[in-house]
Amino acid sequence: MSKILIRGAKVLGAEARDVLVDGEVIEAVGTDLSAEGAQVIEAEGRILLPGLVDLHTHLREPGREDSETVLTGTRAAASGGYTAVFAMANTFPVADTAGVVEQVYRLGKEAGYCDVQPIGAVTVGLEGRKLAELGAMHDSAAGVTVFSDDGKCVDDAVIMRRALEYVKAFGGVVAQHAQEPRLTEGAQMNEGVVSAELGLGGWPAVAEESIIARDVLLAEHVGSRVHICHLSTAGSVEIVRWAKSRGIDVTAEVTPHHLLLTDEMVRSYNPVYKVNPPLRTERDVMALREALADGTIDIVATDHAPHPHEDKDCEWAAAAMGMVGLETALSVVQHTMVETGLLDWAGVADRMSVAPARIGQARGHGRPVSAGEPANLTLVDPAYRGVVDPADFASRSRNTPYEGRELPGRVTHTFLRGRATLVDGKLA
Amino acid sequence: MMRHLISAADLTRDDAVQILDTAEEMARVADRPIKKLPTLRGRTICNLFFEDSTRTRISFEAAEKRLSADVINFAAKGSSVSKGESLKDTAQTLEAMGVDAVVIRHGASGAPYRLATSGWIDAPVINAGDGTHQHPTQALLDAFTMRRRLVGRDAGLGQDLAGKRVTIVGDVLHSRVARSNVDLLHTLGAEVTLVAPPTLVPVGVEHWPCEVSYDLDSVLTKSDAVMMLRVQRERMNAAFFPTEREYSRRYGLDGDRMARMPEHAIVMHPGPMVRGMEITAEVADSDRCTVVEQVANGVSIRMAVLYLLLGGNESQSTRTEEK
Ligand SMILES: [Zn+2]
């Protein structure tokens, strides 16, 4: 592999530096590095970040290849600046055995656009009753360390407790989709002023908060760590803040859409805004931004949830829940966090690469941009302004809530271990 | 007038009064030996019912036929949410058939709004009840009934319901009738109080333009109209209230309670009534109860809505020919 010189990019938003990549690793970071024998990328004005890591991606394969495959999903990831994604377990069949997680892992290797780290189901068939073979999935070639029934909540307190305890044996973590099932039967949107008016079944904040409260207490009791998926309410932020202040080993994620959109969007009855957990209120959005800025929320995770057109081109109640997110995540974070002054680019690197890599134990990802480190890198043009056109997506699905919206920033290059997966905004 | 009728909240006071006044004109047609106007001759209206409701469908059909429209009834059986029974496909079929208006009843809140705004179809859409969202023609016929009874058939023309006190009792949470009535009655200047057990009032109701009370007896004496909503027995299985007996004791309307209402006050019900639950037979059959009038008024209101939405757009020449 030849050398690449990324010239004059602001590393993590700081002073401009030249970064020389040789083969799979960063050879040098400095000023006026020699371009001899290297392909040069003029990167003045751009931001260089460690390759982004998504702890919450639905790649849909096996089973729903009509909405996404490992190949199309990882192409979308590379387009969005990601070098590693964690693939959720709610596939068909469910990723609850070593066989399925190895299959997904192998498909990721074959695709080659980014590292695919399968997440294993906590319980057999995501049914919440019987623990899946967590150890076997960990010991498999896929080396699973993150376990989640995402899409469903592990609502049985005893099963959750056991899972939290059991994965300690191999340093795993349980990622909880916090949703009290009885409180959310028939839920269609956030319960509040808008749901009352629209006559759509309410998904109350307390259904999320009560599970988070329970799970941080369980984690404390058994001395385990727990990760909270897609935290969406101001109340959840308070609970996580309290838990952290108490020394409980909890981490939490927020999605880009919960940082930007509110339940007011649902007034259009356009199912592109239907997502689980639902879009909340302006007050929640502001609390989430603040919590991401102060570190109460550790990471941004996309909850990239592709759905075919027909599953969204219908009445609200019949529509599937979820939004694609890999290709717009960084722009939404720039818009909501950087341009509001809440987070600098070093903060973005932490929340979208360093911290998710640490939580998920993604080896070689989320590393400093310095000599000797694996060359997993993302180059961003922050001055770019563009209107989101789903036709441009690499994802097989188009269910984005941002169609027609102007968002800042664009990923121009993505490097996976020194190999460009995205060049000038085009997949390599 | 607007192009579609999706929500009672979309109507201005003047829109609403115009519909009520037009409905009075339409009601006179019903008094004639030949109950038919040629207004919508040659126009095709589809009654698209994804949810069973013989009463509402018949009411619309009667209104359409009295305006000489051609009527297509389309009943999509089974769950609206089931795959394969696509609202979009159905809409595009109707569009291809050249339907001039669609009256839609759907179990999913927002389905009429989607139909009207998604570009699946060009025709005007009239909401005949969607999920727990809206039922605007019901609210209009209720307002029409109130205006006639409380203001007067002739005296009411051009008038709204300013200062009238309306109490709506029952399962507000699951009621599109309650939502539509709160919106429309507020627009028409009435003061609305909702009465229900707290379990059957939606979170967020504090933003509605009305009062909420948990005590029926305290508001009855101050009501010009009391509208009883149907309470489905299944609700008690979901712990919204303990027993049927307790519900009717606390929130049902019986003869004793009716006697405490002001003399001129009326009792309304959108039907179908659950006798013995929210209303006793004695009240339902009394002459203060307007249920039967409401049914008749429903046809006049729906004629008025169709006339204003469709007839109003006809070219002037067609109109002159008719006269
Ligand atoms: Zn989830």
mmCIF file with all atom_site columns, N, CA and C in Angstrom, chain A residues 64 191-193 195-201 267-271 309-318, chain B residues 80-81 83 85 87-88 106 108-111 113-114 117 120 130 132-133 179 202-208:
data_model
loop_
_atom_site.group_PDB
_atom_site.id
_atom_site.type_symbol
_atom_site.label_atom_id
_atom_site.label_alt_id
_atom_site.label_comp_id
_atom_site.label_asym_id
_atom_site.label_entity_id
_atom_site.label_seq_id
_atom_site.pdbx_PDB_ins_code
_atom_site.Cartn_x
_atom_site.Cartn_y
_atom_site.Cartn_z
_atom_site.occupancy
_atom_site.B_iso_or_equiv
_atom_site.pdbx_formal_charge
_atom_site.auth_seq_id
_atom_site.auth_comp_id
_atom_site.auth_asym_id
_atom_site.auth_atom_id
_atom_site.pdbx_PDB_model_num
ATOM 1   N N  . ARG A 1 64  ? -33.634 -9.210 6.560  1.00 0.00 ? 64  ARG A N  1
ATOM 2   C CA . ARG A 1 64  ? -34.359 -8.099 5.940  1.00 0.00 ? 64  ARG A CA 1
ATOM 3   C C  . ARG A 1 64  ? -33.461 -7.398 4.923  1.00 0.00 ? 64  ARG A C  1
ATOM 4   N N  . GLU A 1 191 ? -45.885 10.711 24.717 1.00 0.00 ? 191 GLU A N  1
ATOM 5   C CA . GLU A 1 191 ? -47.138 11.087 25.371 1.00 0.00 ? 191 GLU A CA 1
ATOM 6   C C  . GLU A 1 191 ? -47.025 12.498 25.922 1.00 0.00 ? 191 GLU A C  1
ATOM 7   N N  . GLY A 1 192 ? -47.891 13.365 25.469 1.00 0.00 ? 192 GLY A N  1
ATOM 8   C CA . GLY A 1 192 ? -47.856 14.744 25.933 1.00 0.00 ? 192 GLY A CA 1
ATOM 9   C C  . GLY A 1 192 ? -48.876 15.577 25.185 1.00 0.00 ? 192 GLY A C  1
ATOM 10  N N  . VAL A 1 193 ? -48.573 16.837 25.078 1.00 0.00 ? 193 VAL A N  1
ATOM 11  C CA . VAL A 1 193 ? -49.505 17.784 24.480 1.00 0.00 ? 193 VAL A CA 1
ATOM 12  C C  . VAL A 1 193 ? -49.871 17.376 23.054 1.00 0.00 ? 193 VAL A C  1
ATOM 13  N N  . SER A 1 195 ? -49.556 14.366 21.488 1.00 0.00 ? 195 SER A N  1
ATOM 14  C CA . SER A 1 195 ? -50.289 13.097 21.360 1.00 0.00 ? 195 SER A CA 1
ATOM 15  C C  . SER A 1 195 ? -51.746 13.281 21.762 1.00 0.00 ? 195 SER A C  1
ATOM 16  N N  . ALA A 1 196 ? -51.988 14.121 22.761 1.00 0.00 ? 196 ALA A N  1
ATOM 17  C CA . ALA A 1 196 ? -53.360 14.351 23.207 1.00 0.00 ? 196 ALA A CA 1
ATOM 18  C C  . ALA A 1 196 ? -54.187 14.928 22.063 1.00 0.00 ? 196 ALA A C  1
ATOM 19  N N  . GLU A 1 197 ? -53.567 15.809 21.313 1.00 0.00 ? 197 GLU A N  1
ATOM 20  C CA . GLU A 1 197 ? -54.268 16.461 20.222 1.00 0.00 ? 197 GLU A CA 1
ATOM 21  C C  . GLU A 1 197 ? -54.437 15.536 19.022 1.00 0.00 ? 197 GLU A C  1
ATOM 22  N N  . LEU A 1 198 ? -53.382 14.789 18.712 1.00 0.00 ? 198 LEU A N  1
ATOM 23  C CA . LEU A 1 198 ? -53.400 13.967 17.506 1.00 0.00 ? 198 LEU A CA 1
ATOM 24  C C  . LEU A 1 198 ? -54.140 12.651 17.691 1.00 0.00 ? 198 LEU A C  1
ATOM 25  N N  . GLY A 1 199 ? -54.415 12.298 18.949 1.00 0.00 ? 199 GLY A N  1
ATOM 26  C CA . GLY A 1 199 ? -55.102 11.035 19.168 1.00 0.00 ? 199 GLY A CA 1
ATOM 27  C C  . GLY A 1 199 ? -54.242 9.834  18.829 1.00 0.00 ? 199 GLY A C  1
ATOM 28  N N  . LEU A 1 200 ? -52.948 9.947  19.081 1.00 0.00 ? 200 LEU A N  1
ATOM 29  C CA . LEU A 1 200 ? -52.051 8.810  18.875 1.00 0.00 ? 200 LEU A CA 1
ATOM 30  C C  . LEU A 1 200 ? -51.626 8.285  20.247 1.00 0.00 ? 200 LEU A C  1
ATOM 31  N N  . GLY A 1 201 ? -51.520 6.961  20.347 1.00 0.00 ? 201 GLY A N  1
ATOM 32  C CA . GLY A 1 201 ? -51.192 6.330  21.620 1.00 0.00 ? 201 GLY A CA 1
ATOM 33  C C  . GLY A 1 201 ? -49.887 6.859  22.188 1.00 0.00 ? 201 GLY A C  1
ATOM 34  N N  . ARG A 1 267 ? -47.055 16.154 13.916 1.00 0.00 ? 267 ARG A N  1
ATOM 35  C CA . ARG A 1 267 ? -48.296 16.786 13.447 1.00 0.00 ? 267 ARG A CA 1
ATOM 36  C C  . ARG A 1 267 ? -48.527 16.549 11.955 1.00 0.00 ? 267 ARG A C  1
ATOM 37  N N  . SER A 1 268 ? -47.456 16.278 11.225 1.00 0.00 ? 268 SER A N  1
ATOM 38  C CA . SER A 1 268 ? -47.587 15.991 9.794  1.00 0.00 ? 268 SER A CA 1
ATOM 39  C C  . SER A 1 268 ? -48.120 14.580 9.551  1.00 0.00 ? 268 SER A C  1
ATOM 40  N N  . TYR A 1 269 ? -48.189 13.778 10.592 1.00 0.00 ? 269 TYR A N  1
ATOM 41  C CA . TYR A 1 269 ? -48.550 12.358 10.466 1.00 0.00 ? 269 TYR A CA 1
ATOM 42  C C  . TYR A 1 269 ? -47.659 11.653 9.449  1.00 0.00 ? 269 TYR A C  1
ATOM 43  N N  . ASN A 1 270 ? -46.512 12.220 9.154  1.00 0.00 ? 270 ASN A N  1
ATOM 44  C CA . ASN A 1 270 ? -45.607 11.598 8.190  1.00 0.00 ? 270 ASN A CA 1
ATOM 45  C C  . ASN A 1 270 ? -44.732 10.582 8.941  1.00 0.00 ? 270 ASN A C  1
ATOM 46  N N  . PRO A 1 271 ? -44.899 9.294  8.592  1.00 0.00 ? 271 PRO A N  1
ATOM 47  C CA . PRO A 1 271 ? -44.214 8.249  9.369  1.00 0.00 ? 271 PRO A CA 1
ATOM 48  C C  . PRO A 1 271 ? -42.692 8.307  9.301  1.00 0.00 ? 271 PRO A C  1
ATOM 49  N N  . HIS A 1 309 ? -39.356 1.592  1.484  1.00 0.00 ? 309 HIS A N  1
ATOM 50  C CA . HIS A 1 309 ? -40.284 2.687  1.242  1.00 0.00 ? 309 HIS A CA 1
ATOM 51  C C  . HIS A 1 309 ? -41.719 2.354  1.657  1.00 0.00 ? 309 HIS A C  1
ATOM 52  N N  . GLU A 1 310 ? -42.182 1.167  1.291  1.00 0.00 ? 310 GLU A N  1
ATOM 53  C CA . GLU A 1 310 ? -43.592 0.839  1.544  1.00 0.00 ? 310 GLU A CA 1
ATOM 54  C C  . GLU A 1 310 ? -43.914 0.779  3.041  1.00 0.00 ? 310 GLU A C  1
ATOM 55  N N  . ASP A 1 311 ? -42.898 0.559  3.870  1.00 0.00 ? 311 ASP A N  1
ATOM 56  C CA . ASP A 1 311 ? -43.160 0.502  5.309  1.00 0.00 ? 311 ASP A CA 1
ATOM 57  C C  . ASP A 1 311 ? -43.305 1.893  5.931  1.00 0.00 ? 311 ASP A C  1
ATOM 58  N N  . LYS A 1 312 ? -43.042 2.920  5.124  1.00 0.00 ? 312 LYS A N  1
ATOM 59  C CA . LYS A 1 312 ? -43.199 4.297  5.604  1.00 0.00 ? 312 LYS A CA 1
ATOM 60  C C  . LYS A 1 312 ? -44.243 5.064  4.798  1.00 0.00 ? 312 LYS A C  1
ATOM 61  N N  . ASP A 1 313 ? -44.592 4.546  3.623  1.00 0.00 ? 313 ASP A N  1
ATOM 62  C CA . ASP A 1 313 ? -45.513 5.250  2.729  1.00 0.00 ? 313 ASP A CA 1
ATOM 63  C C  . ASP A 1 313 ? -46.939 4.797  3.016  1.00 0.00 ? 313 ASP A C  1
ATOM 64  N N  . CYS A 1 314 ? -47.391 5.085  4.225  1.00 0.00 ? 314 CYS A N  1
ATOM 65  C CA . CYS A 1 314 ? -48.684 4.572  4.655  1.00 0.00 ? 314 CYS A CA 1
ATOM 66  C C  . CYS A 1 314 ? -49.162 5.419  5.822  1.00 0.00 ? 314 CYS A C  1
ATOM 67  N N  . GLU A 1 315 ? -50.256 5.006  6.442  1.00 0.00 ? 315 GLU A N  1
ATOM 68  C CA . GLU A 1 315 ? -50.741 5.767  7.585  1.00 0.00 ? 315 GLU A CA 1
ATOM 69  C C  . GLU A 1 315 ? -49.812 5.532  8.780  1.00 0.00 ? 315 GLU A C  1
ATOM 70  N N  . TRP A 1 316 ? -49.816 6.478  9.708  1.00 0.00 ? 316 TRP A N  1
ATOM 71  C CA . TRP A 1 316 ? -48.875 6.483  10.823 1.00 0.00 ? 316 TRP A CA 1
ATOM 72  C C  . TRP A 1 316 ? -48.873 5.158  11.593 1.00 0.00 ? 316 TRP A C  1
ATOM 73  N N  . ALA A 1 317 ? -50.067 4.700  11.983 1.00 0.00 ? 317 ALA A N  1
ATOM 74  C CA . ALA A 1 317 ? -50.138 3.531  12.860 1.00 0.00 ? 317 ALA A CA 1
ATOM 75  C C  . ALA A 1 317 ? -49.562 2.288  12.189 1.00 0.00 ? 317 ALA A C  1
ATOM 76  N N  . ALA A 1 318 ? -49.658 2.233  10.855 1.00 0.00 ? 318 ALA A N  1
ATOM 77  C CA . ALA A 1 318 ? -49.202 1.042  10.140 1.00 0.00 ? 318 ALA A CA 1
ATOM 78  C C  . ALA A 1 318 ? -47.713 1.083  9.851  1.00 0.00 ? 318 ALA A C  1
ATOM 79  N N  . SER B 2 80  ? -57.085 -2.179 9.631  1.00 0.00 ? 80  SER B N  1
ATOM 80  C CA . SER B 2 80  ? -56.495 -1.194 8.735  1.00 0.00 ? 80  SER B CA 1
ATOM 81  C C  . SER B 2 80  ? -54.980 -1.279 8.769  1.00 0.00 ? 80  SER B C  1
ATOM 82  N N  . VAL B 2 81  ? -54.479 -1.833 9.824  1.00 0.00 ? 81  VAL B N  1
ATOM 83  C CA . VAL B 2 81  ? -53.038 -1.858 10.011 1.00 0.00 ? 81  VAL B CA 1
ATOM 84  C C  . VAL B 2 81  ? -52.424 -3.095 9.364  1.00 0.00 ? 81  VAL B C  1
ATOM 85  N N  . LYS B 2 83  ? -51.069 -5.580 6.699  1.00 0.00 ? 83  LYS B N  1
ATOM 86  C CA . LYS B 2 83  ? -50.343 -5.369 5.442  1.00 0.00 ? 83  LYS B CA 1
ATOM 87  C C  . LYS B 2 83  ? -51.222 -5.782 4.267  1.00 0.00 ? 83  LYS B C  1
ATOM 88  N N  . GLU B 2 85  ? -53.567 -4.228 2.847  1.00 0.00 ? 85  GLU B N  1
ATOM 89  C CA . GLU B 2 85  ? -54.712 -3.345 2.701  1.00 0.00 ? 85  GLU B CA 1
ATOM 90  C C  . GLU B 2 85  ? -54.180 -1.926 2.757  1.00 0.00 ? 85  GLU B C  1
ATOM 91  N N  . LEU B 2 87  ? -53.682 1.878  2.252  1.00 0.00 ? 87  LEU B N  1
ATOM 92  C CA . LEU B 2 87  ? -54.456 3.102  2.041  1.00 0.00 ? 87  LEU B CA 1
ATOM 93  C C  . LEU B 2 87  ? -54.040 3.761  0.729  1.00 0.00 ? 87  LEU B C  1
ATOM 94  N N  . LYS B 2 88  ? -52.734 3.726  0.474  1.00 0.00 ? 88  LYS B N  1
ATOM 95  C CA . LYS B 2 88  ? -52.209 4.354  -0.727 1.00 0.00 ? 88  LYS B CA 1
ATOM 96  C C  . LYS B 2 88  ? -52.754 3.676  -1.994 1.00 0.00 ? 88  LYS B C  1
ATOM 97  N N  . HIS B 2 106 ? -61.434 5.761  9.187  1.00 0.00 ? 106 HIS B N  1
ATOM 98  C CA . HIS B 2 106 ? -60.253 4.916  9.336  1.00 0.00 ? 106 HIS B CA 1
ATOM 99  C C  . HIS B 2 106 ? -59.921 4.732  10.818 1.00 0.00 ? 106 HIS B C  1
ATOM 100 N N  . ALA B 2 108 ? -57.010 4.381  12.040 1.00 0.00 ? 108 ALA B N  1
ATOM 101 C CA . ALA B 2 108 ? -55.721 4.985  12.397 1.00 0.00 ? 108 ALA B CA 1
ATOM 102 C C  . ALA B 2 108 ? -55.841 6.501  12.430 1.00 0.00 ? 108 ALA B C  1
ATOM 103 N N  . SER B 2 109 ? -55.486 7.090  13.551 1.00 0.00 ? 109 SER B N  1
ATOM 104 C CA . SER B 2 109 ? -55.470 8.550  13.643 1.00 0.00 ? 109 SER B CA 1
ATOM 105 C C  . SER B 2 109 ? -54.566 9.103  12.547 1.00 0.00 ? 109 SER B C  1
ATOM 106 N N  . GLY B 2 110 ? -55.028 10.139 11.864 1.00 0.00 ? 110 GLY B N  1
ATOM 107 C CA . GLY B 2 110 ? -54.186 10.789 10.867 1.00 0.00 ? 110 GLY B CA 1
ATOM 108 C C  . GLY B 2 110 ? -54.326 10.225 9.467  1.00 0.00 ? 110 GLY B C  1
ATOM 109 N N  . ALA B 2 111 ? -55.041 9.108  9.295  1.00 0.00 ? 111 ALA B N  1
ATOM 110 C CA . ALA B 2 111 ? -55.154 8.520  7.954  1.00 0.00 ? 111 ALA B CA 1
ATOM 111 C C  . ALA B 2 111 ? -55.793 9.503  6.957  1.00 0.00 ? 111 ALA B C  1
ATOM 112 N N  . TYR B 2 113 ? -55.679 12.736 7.031  1.00 0.00 ? 113 TYR B N  1
ATOM 113 C CA . TYR B 2 113 ? -54.678 13.790 6.796  1.00 0.00 ? 113 TYR B CA 1
ATOM 114 C C  . TYR B 2 113 ? -53.622 13.295 5.814  1.00 0.00 ? 113 TYR B C  1
ATOM 115 N N  . ARG B 2 114 ? -53.177 12.051 6.016  1.00 0.00 ? 114 ARG B N  1
ATOM 116 C CA . ARG B 2 114 ? -52.212 11.451 5.089  1.00 0.00 ? 114 ARG B CA 1
ATOM 117 C C  . ARG B 2 114 ? -52.795 11.395 3.690  1.00 0.00 ? 114 ARG B C  1
ATOM 118 N N  . THR B 2 117 ? -52.795 14.804 2.077  1.00 0.00 ? 117 THR B N  1
ATOM 119 C CA . THR B 2 117 ? -51.548 15.555 1.929  1.00 0.00 ? 117 THR B CA 1
ATOM 120 C C  . THR B 2 117 ? -50.400 14.777 1.293  1.00 0.00 ? 117 THR B C  1
ATOM 121 N N  . TRP B 2 120 ? -51.327 11.188 -2.978 1.00 0.00 ? 120 TRP B N  1
ATOM 122 C CA . TRP B 2 120 ? -51.833 9.927  -3.512 1.00 0.00 ? 120 TRP B CA 1
ATOM 123 C C  . TRP B 2 120 ? -53.095 10.166 -4.332 1.00 0.00 ? 120 TRP B C  1
ATOM 124 N N  . ASP B 2 130 ? -61.399 9.416  12.398 1.00 0.00 ? 130 ASP B N  1
ATOM 125 C CA . ASP B 2 130 ? -60.115 8.708  12.301 1.00 0.00 ? 130 ASP B CA 1
ATOM 126 C C  . ASP B 2 130 ? -59.562 8.404  13.689 1.00 0.00 ? 130 ASP B C  1
ATOM 127 N N  . THR B 2 132 ? -58.543 7.898  17.230 1.00 0.00 ? 132 THR B N  1
ATOM 128 C CA . THR B 2 132 ? -58.983 8.689  18.378 1.00 0.00 ? 132 THR B CA 1
ATOM 129 C C  . THR B 2 132 ? -58.639 10.154 18.137 1.00 0.00 ? 132 THR B C  1
ATOM 130 N N  . HIS B 2 133 ? -58.643 10.562 16.874 1.00 0.00 ? 133 HIS B N  1
ATOM 131 C CA . HIS B 2 133 ? -58.230 11.913 16.515 1.00 0.00 ? 133 HIS B CA 1
ATOM 132 C C  . HIS B 2 133 ? -59.409 12.867 16.347 1.00 0.00 ? 133 HIS B C  1
ATOM 133 N N  . ARG B 2 179 ? -62.574 15.314 21.109 1.00 0.00 ? 179 ARG B N  1
ATOM 134 C CA . ARG B 2 179 ? -61.566 16.219 20.545 1.00 0.00 ? 179 ARG B CA 1
ATOM 135 C C  . ARG B 2 179 ? -62.189 17.200 19.559 1.00 0.00 ? 179 ARG B C  1
ATOM 136 N N  . PRO B 2 202 ? -56.697 12.491 28.575 1.00 0.00 ? 202 PRO B N  1
ATOM 137 C CA . PRO B 2 202 ? -55.317 12.357 28.101 1.00 0.00 ? 202 PRO B CA 1
ATOM 138 C C  . PRO B 2 202 ? -54.339 13.249 28.849 1.00 0.00 ? 202 PRO B C  1
ATOM 139 N N  . VAL B 2 203 ? -53.121 12.741 29.011 1.00 0.00 ? 203 VAL B N  1
ATOM 140 C CA . VAL B 2 203 ? -52.007 13.585 29.440 1.00 0.00 ? 203 VAL B CA 1
ATOM 141 C C  . VAL B 2 203 ? -51.854 14.669 28.375 1.00 0.00 ? 203 VAL B C  1
ATOM 142 N N  . GLY B 2 204 ? -51.753 15.915 28.797 1.00 0.00 ? 204 GLY B N  1
ATOM 143 C CA . GLY B 2 204 ? -51.640 16.995 27.817 1.00 0.00 ? 204 GLY B CA 1
ATOM 144 C C  . GLY B 2 204 ? -52.938 17.766 27.656 1.00 0.00 ? 204 GLY B C  1
ATOM 145 N N  . VAL B 2 205 ? -54.021 17.305 28.304 1.00 0.00 ? 205 VAL B N  1
ATOM 146 C CA . VAL B 2 205 ? -55.328 17.946 28.162 1.00 0.00 ? 205 VAL B CA 1
ATOM 147 C C  . VAL B 2 205 ? -55.300 19.388 28.669 1.00 0.00 ? 205 VAL B C  1
ATOM 148 N N  . GLU B 2 206 ? -54.334 19.687 29.540 1.00 0.00 ? 206 GLU B N  1
ATOM 149 C CA . GLU B 2 206 ? -54.267 21.035 30.114 1.00 0.00 ? 206 GLU B CA 1
ATOM 150 C C  . GLU B 2 206 ? -54.033 22.097 29.039 1.00 0.00 ? 206 GLU B C  1
ATOM 151 N N  . HIS B 2 207 ? -53.631 21.654 27.845 1.00 0.00 ? 207 HIS B N  1
ATOM 152 C CA . HIS B 2 207 ? -53.451 22.618 26.756 1.00 0.00 ? 207 HIS B CA 1
ATOM 153 C C  . HIS B 2 207 ? -54.693 22.758 25.879 1.00 0.00 ? 207 HIS B C  1
ATOM 154 N N  . TRP B 2 208 ? -55.736 22.024 26.191 1.00 0.00 ? 208 TRP B N  1
ATOM 155 C CA . TRP B 2 208 ? -56.960 22.135 25.402 1.00 0.00 ? 208 TRP B CA 1
ATOM 156 C C  . TRP B 2 208 ? -57.757 23.352 25.872 1.00 0.00 ? 208 TRP B C  1
#
